[in-house]
mmCIF file of C-alpha atoms in Angstrom:
data_model
loop_
_atom_site.group_PDB
_atom_site.id
_atom_site.type_symbol
_atom_site.label_atom_id
_atom_site.label_comp_id
_atom_site.label_asym_id
_atom_site.label_seq_id
_atom_site.Cartn_x
_atom_site.Cartn_y
_atom_site.Cartn_z
ATOM 1 C CA MET U 187 0.000 0.000 0.000
ATOM 2 C CA LYS U 188 1.090 3.494 -0.711
ATOM 3 C CA ALA U 189 0.454 6.920 0.762
ATOM 4 C CA LYS U 190 0.934 10.180 -1.085
ATOM 5 C CA VAL U 191 1.550 13.281 0.973
ATOM 6 C CA HIS U 192 1.577 16.873 -0.256
ATOM 7 C CA VAL U 193 3.223 19.430 1.982
ATOM 8 C CA THR U 194 2.591 23.034 0.950
ATOM 9 C CA LEU U 195 3.342 26.405 2.476
ATOM 10 C CA LYS U 196 0.374 28.116 4.101
ATOM 11 C CA ASN U 197 -1.126 31.152 2.399
ATOM 12 C CA GLY U 198 0.713 34.286 3.374
ATOM 13 C CA VAL U 199 3.982 32.526 4.072
ATOM 14 C CA LEU U 200 6.730 33.875 1.819
ATOM 15 C CA ASP U 201 8.093 31.354 -0.698
ATOM 16 C CA PRO U 202 11.504 32.576 -1.905
ATOM 17 C CA GLN U 203 12.082 29.414 -3.959
ATOM 18 C CA GLY U 204 8.788 29.978 -5.765
ATOM 19 C CA LYS U 205 9.620 33.625 -6.360
ATOM 20 C CA ALA U 206 12.968 32.622 -7.867
ATOM 21 C CA VAL U 207 11.277 30.134 -10.215
ATOM 22 C CA GLU U 208 8.656 32.758 -11.164
ATOM 23 C CA HIS U 209 11.390 35.205 -12.094
ATOM 24 C CA ALA U 210 13.431 32.586 -13.947
ATOM 25 C CA LEU U 211 10.417 31.497 -16.031
ATOM 26 C CA GLY U 212 9.877 35.124 -17.064
ATOM 27 C CA THR U 213 13.547 35.433 -18.015
ATOM 28 C CA LEU U 214 13.269 32.279 -20.123
ATOM 29 C CA GLY U 215 10.432 33.854 -22.113
ATOM 30 C CA PHE U 216 7.395 32.174 -20.569
ATOM 31 C CA ALA U 217 4.860 35.010 -20.400
ATOM 32 C CA GLY U 218 1.917 35.331 -18.057
ATOM 33 C CA VAL U 219 3.157 33.143 -15.243
ATOM 34 C CA GLY U 220 1.732 34.469 -11.993
ATOM 35 C CA GLU U 221 2.462 33.224 -8.512
ATOM 36 C CA VAL U 222 4.557 30.065 -8.197
ATOM 37 C CA ARG U 223 4.454 28.075 -4.949
ATOM 38 C CA ILE U 224 6.715 25.124 -4.325
ATOM 39 C CA GLY U 225 5.913 22.324 -1.933
ATOM 40 C CA LYS U 226 7.001 18.785 -1.238
ATOM 41 C CA TYR U 227 5.541 15.579 -2.565
ATOM 42 C CA ILE U 228 6.252 12.479 -0.486
ATOM 43 C CA GLU U 229 5.481 8.877 -1.452
ATOM 44 C CA LEU U 230 5.489 6.360 1.392
ATOM 45 C CA GLU U 231 5.435 2.628 0.834
ATOM 46 C CA LEU U 232 3.611 0.881 3.710
ATOM 47 C CA ASN U 233 4.411 -2.735 4.526
ATOM 48 C CA ASP U 234 2.050 -5.315 6.002
ATOM 49 C CA ASP U 235 2.955 -4.503 9.600
ATOM 50 C CA ALA U 236 2.217 -0.801 9.245
ATOM 51 C CA GLU U 237 -0.810 0.834 10.743
ATOM 52 C CA LYS U 238 -2.555 1.825 7.552
ATOM 53 C CA SER U 239 -4.955 4.455 8.778
ATOM 54 C CA LYS U 240 -4.968 8.007 7.502
ATOM 55 C CA GLU U 241 -4.587 9.117 11.135
ATOM 56 C CA ASN U 242 -1.262 7.301 11.362
ATOM 57 C CA ILE U 243 0.077 9.073 8.267
ATOM 58 C CA GLU U 244 -1.224 12.391 9.578
ATOM 59 C CA ASN U 245 0.711 11.769 12.779
ATOM 60 C CA MET U 246 3.856 11.219 10.703
ATOM 61 C CA CYS U 247 3.205 14.577 9.047
ATOM 62 C CA LYS U 248 2.700 16.354 12.358
ATOM 63 C CA LYS U 249 5.765 14.789 13.942
ATOM 64 C CA LEU U 250 8.228 14.831 11.063
ATOM 65 C CA LEU U 251 7.148 15.500 7.502
ATOM 66 C CA ALA U 252 5.598 18.943 7.828
ATOM 67 C CA ASN U 253 6.232 22.036 9.907
ATOM 68 C CA THR U 254 2.639 22.737 10.875
ATOM 69 C CA VAL U 255 3.427 26.297 11.904
ATOM 70 C CA ILE U 256 3.998 27.337 8.292
ATOM 71 C CA GLU U 257 2.922 24.309 6.244
ATOM 72 C CA ASN U 258 -0.273 22.450 5.398
ATOM 73 C CA PHE U 259 -0.322 18.774 4.538
ATOM 74 C CA ASP U 260 -2.680 16.585 2.602
ATOM 75 C CA VAL U 261 -2.702 12.778 2.854
ATOM 76 C CA GLU U 262 -3.998 10.430 0.177
ATOM 77 C CA ILE U 263 -4.018 6.652 0.569
ATOM 78 C CA VAL U 264 -3.705 4.623 -2.642
ATOM 79 C CA GLU U 265 -3.356 0.954 -3.453
ATOM 80 C CA MET W 120 -5.984 29.091 -14.283
ATOM 81 C CA LYS W 121 -3.645 26.876 -12.390
ATOM 82 C CA ALA W 122 -1.182 24.138 -13.241
ATOM 83 C CA LYS W 123 0.027 21.516 -10.816
ATOM 84 C CA VAL W 124 3.373 19.897 -11.512
ATOM 85 C CA HIS W 125 4.856 16.882 -9.753
ATOM 86 C CA VAL W 126 8.575 16.333 -10.140
ATOM 87 C CA THR W 127 9.784 12.944 -8.914
ATOM 88 C CA LEU W 128 13.071 11.101 -9.042
ATOM 89 C CA LYS W 129 13.237 8.348 -11.654
ATOM 90 C CA ASN W 130 13.245 4.753 -10.449
ATOM 91 C CA GLY W 131 16.724 3.603 -9.582
ATOM 92 C CA VAL W 132 17.976 7.063 -8.733
ATOM 93 C CA LEU W 133 19.163 7.193 -5.121
ATOM 94 C CA ASP W 134 17.079 9.437 -2.862
ATOM 95 C CA PRO W 135 19.136 10.254 0.262
ATOM 96 C CA GLN W 136 16.481 12.635 1.588
ATOM 97 C CA GLY W 137 13.877 9.867 1.345
ATOM 98 C CA LYS W 138 16.224 7.404 3.042
ATOM 99 C CA ALA W 139 16.766 9.860 5.902
ATOM 100 C CA VAL W 140 13.001 10.306 6.358
ATOM 101 C CA GLU W 141 12.501 6.512 6.231
ATOM 102 C CA HIS W 142 15.065 6.063 8.981
ATOM 103 C CA ALA W 143 13.676 8.928 11.070
ATOM 104 C CA LEU W 144 10.130 7.544 10.896
ATOM 105 C CA GLY W 145 11.415 4.199 12.180
ATOM 106 C CA THR W 146 13.224 5.953 15.024
ATOM 107 C CA LEU W 147 10.011 7.801 15.933
ATOM 108 C CA GLY W 148 8.213 4.481 16.330
ATOM 109 C CA PHE W 149 6.276 4.299 13.062
ATOM 110 C CA ALA W 150 6.571 0.630 12.121
ATOM 111 C CA GLY W 151 6.322 -0.911 8.675
ATOM 112 C CA VAL W 152 7.279 2.097 6.606
ATOM 113 C CA GLY W 153 9.009 0.900 3.469
ATOM 114 C CA GLU W 154 10.592 3.019 0.793
ATOM 115 C CA VAL W 155 10.114 6.774 1.017
ATOM 116 C CA ARG W 156 10.645 8.938 -2.079
ATOM 117 C CA ILE W 157 10.565 12.695 -1.948
ATOM 118 C CA GLY W 158 9.734 14.888 -4.902
ATOM 119 C CA LYS W 159 8.649 18.427 -5.602
ATOM 120 C CA TYR W 160 5.141 19.769 -5.984
ATOM 121 C CA ILE W 161 4.854 23.028 -7.914
ATOM 122 C CA GLU W 162 1.733 25.154 -8.288
ATOM 123 C CA LEU W 163 1.793 27.696 -11.117
ATOM 124 C CA GLU W 164 -0.769 30.456 -11.463
ATOM 125 C CA LEU W 165 -1.301 31.301 -15.144
ATOM 126 C CA ASN W 166 -2.559 34.759 -16.115
ATOM 127 C CA ASP W 167 -4.666 35.642 -19.122
ATOM 128 C CA ASP W 168 -1.681 36.325 -21.371
ATOM 129 C CA ALA W 169 -0.100 32.922 -20.723
ATOM 130 C CA GLU W 170 -0.089 30.163 -23.270
ATOM 131 C CA LYS W 171 -2.271 27.706 -21.416
ATOM 132 C CA SER W 172 -1.431 24.481 -23.188
ATOM 133 C CA LYS W 173 -0.024 21.463 -21.440
ATOM 134 C CA GLU W 174 2.843 21.565 -23.945
ATOM 135 C CA ASN W 175 3.836 25.002 -22.679
ATOM 136 C CA ILE W 176 3.993 23.790 -19.083
ATOM 137 C CA GLU W 177 5.918 20.711 -20.179
ATOM 138 C CA ASN W 178 8.435 23.011 -21.854
ATOM 139 C CA MET W 179 8.819 24.877 -18.550
ATOM 140 C CA CYS W 180 9.541 21.543 -16.884
ATOM 141 C CA LYS W 181 12.104 20.550 -19.479
ATOM 142 C CA LYS W 182 13.842 23.914 -19.410
ATOM 143 C CA LEU W 183 13.743 24.760 -15.721
ATOM 144 C CA LEU W 184 11.554 22.863 -13.273
ATOM 145 C CA ALA W 185 12.872 19.324 -13.690
ATOM 146 C CA ASN W 186 16.224 17.740 -14.380
ATOM 147 C CA THR W 187 15.053 15.254 -16.995
ATOM 148 C CA VAL W 188 18.210 13.161 -16.671
ATOM 149 C CA ILE W 189 17.197 11.970 -13.214
ATOM 150 C CA GLU W 190 13.636 13.241 -12.768
ATOM 151 C CA ASN W 191 10.191 12.609 -14.212
ATOM 152 C CA PHE W 192 7.497 15.244 -14.290
ATOM 153 C CA ASP W 193 3.752 15.153 -14.466
ATOM 154 C CA VAL W 194 1.600 18.142 -15.457
ATOM 155 C CA GLU W 195 -2.023 18.652 -14.480
ATOM 156 C CA ILE W 196 -4.085 21.641 -15.582
ATOM 157 C CA VAL W 197 -6.861 22.748 -13.223
ATOM 158 C CA GLU W 198 -9.299 25.638 -13.146
#
């Protein structure tokens, strides 16, 4: 079983990496690109002895994968 | 309009960041977590004067957002 986790910066939190990409895309000639926000995408493989609930994955996010002060996370369980 | 881009390491490419997370989750007491792979998740806001085709976004990926030697990318256009 697999879990997909998206970790994104909360609205209002400055994203310097995104700003840099935004600027670079303009420089490369891609017109009309507005705000760019960059987050993390994490794929977790879960073995048979893992607790496979969404709550368990959300705990992983709270404890390690995301900084909940400035980041949101979104958990999706797939086969 | 918005585009969502996932940039992930190709299979077989070593992911030290993922390995570190895998190890850390084990240390924190989360059992049964197998392979962890970490990629990037990019949200692009496209203004009215942007070329809104998937091809255009894929060109951005090839030119800037992804290193196609070691990374795959996946583009999704949303409203």
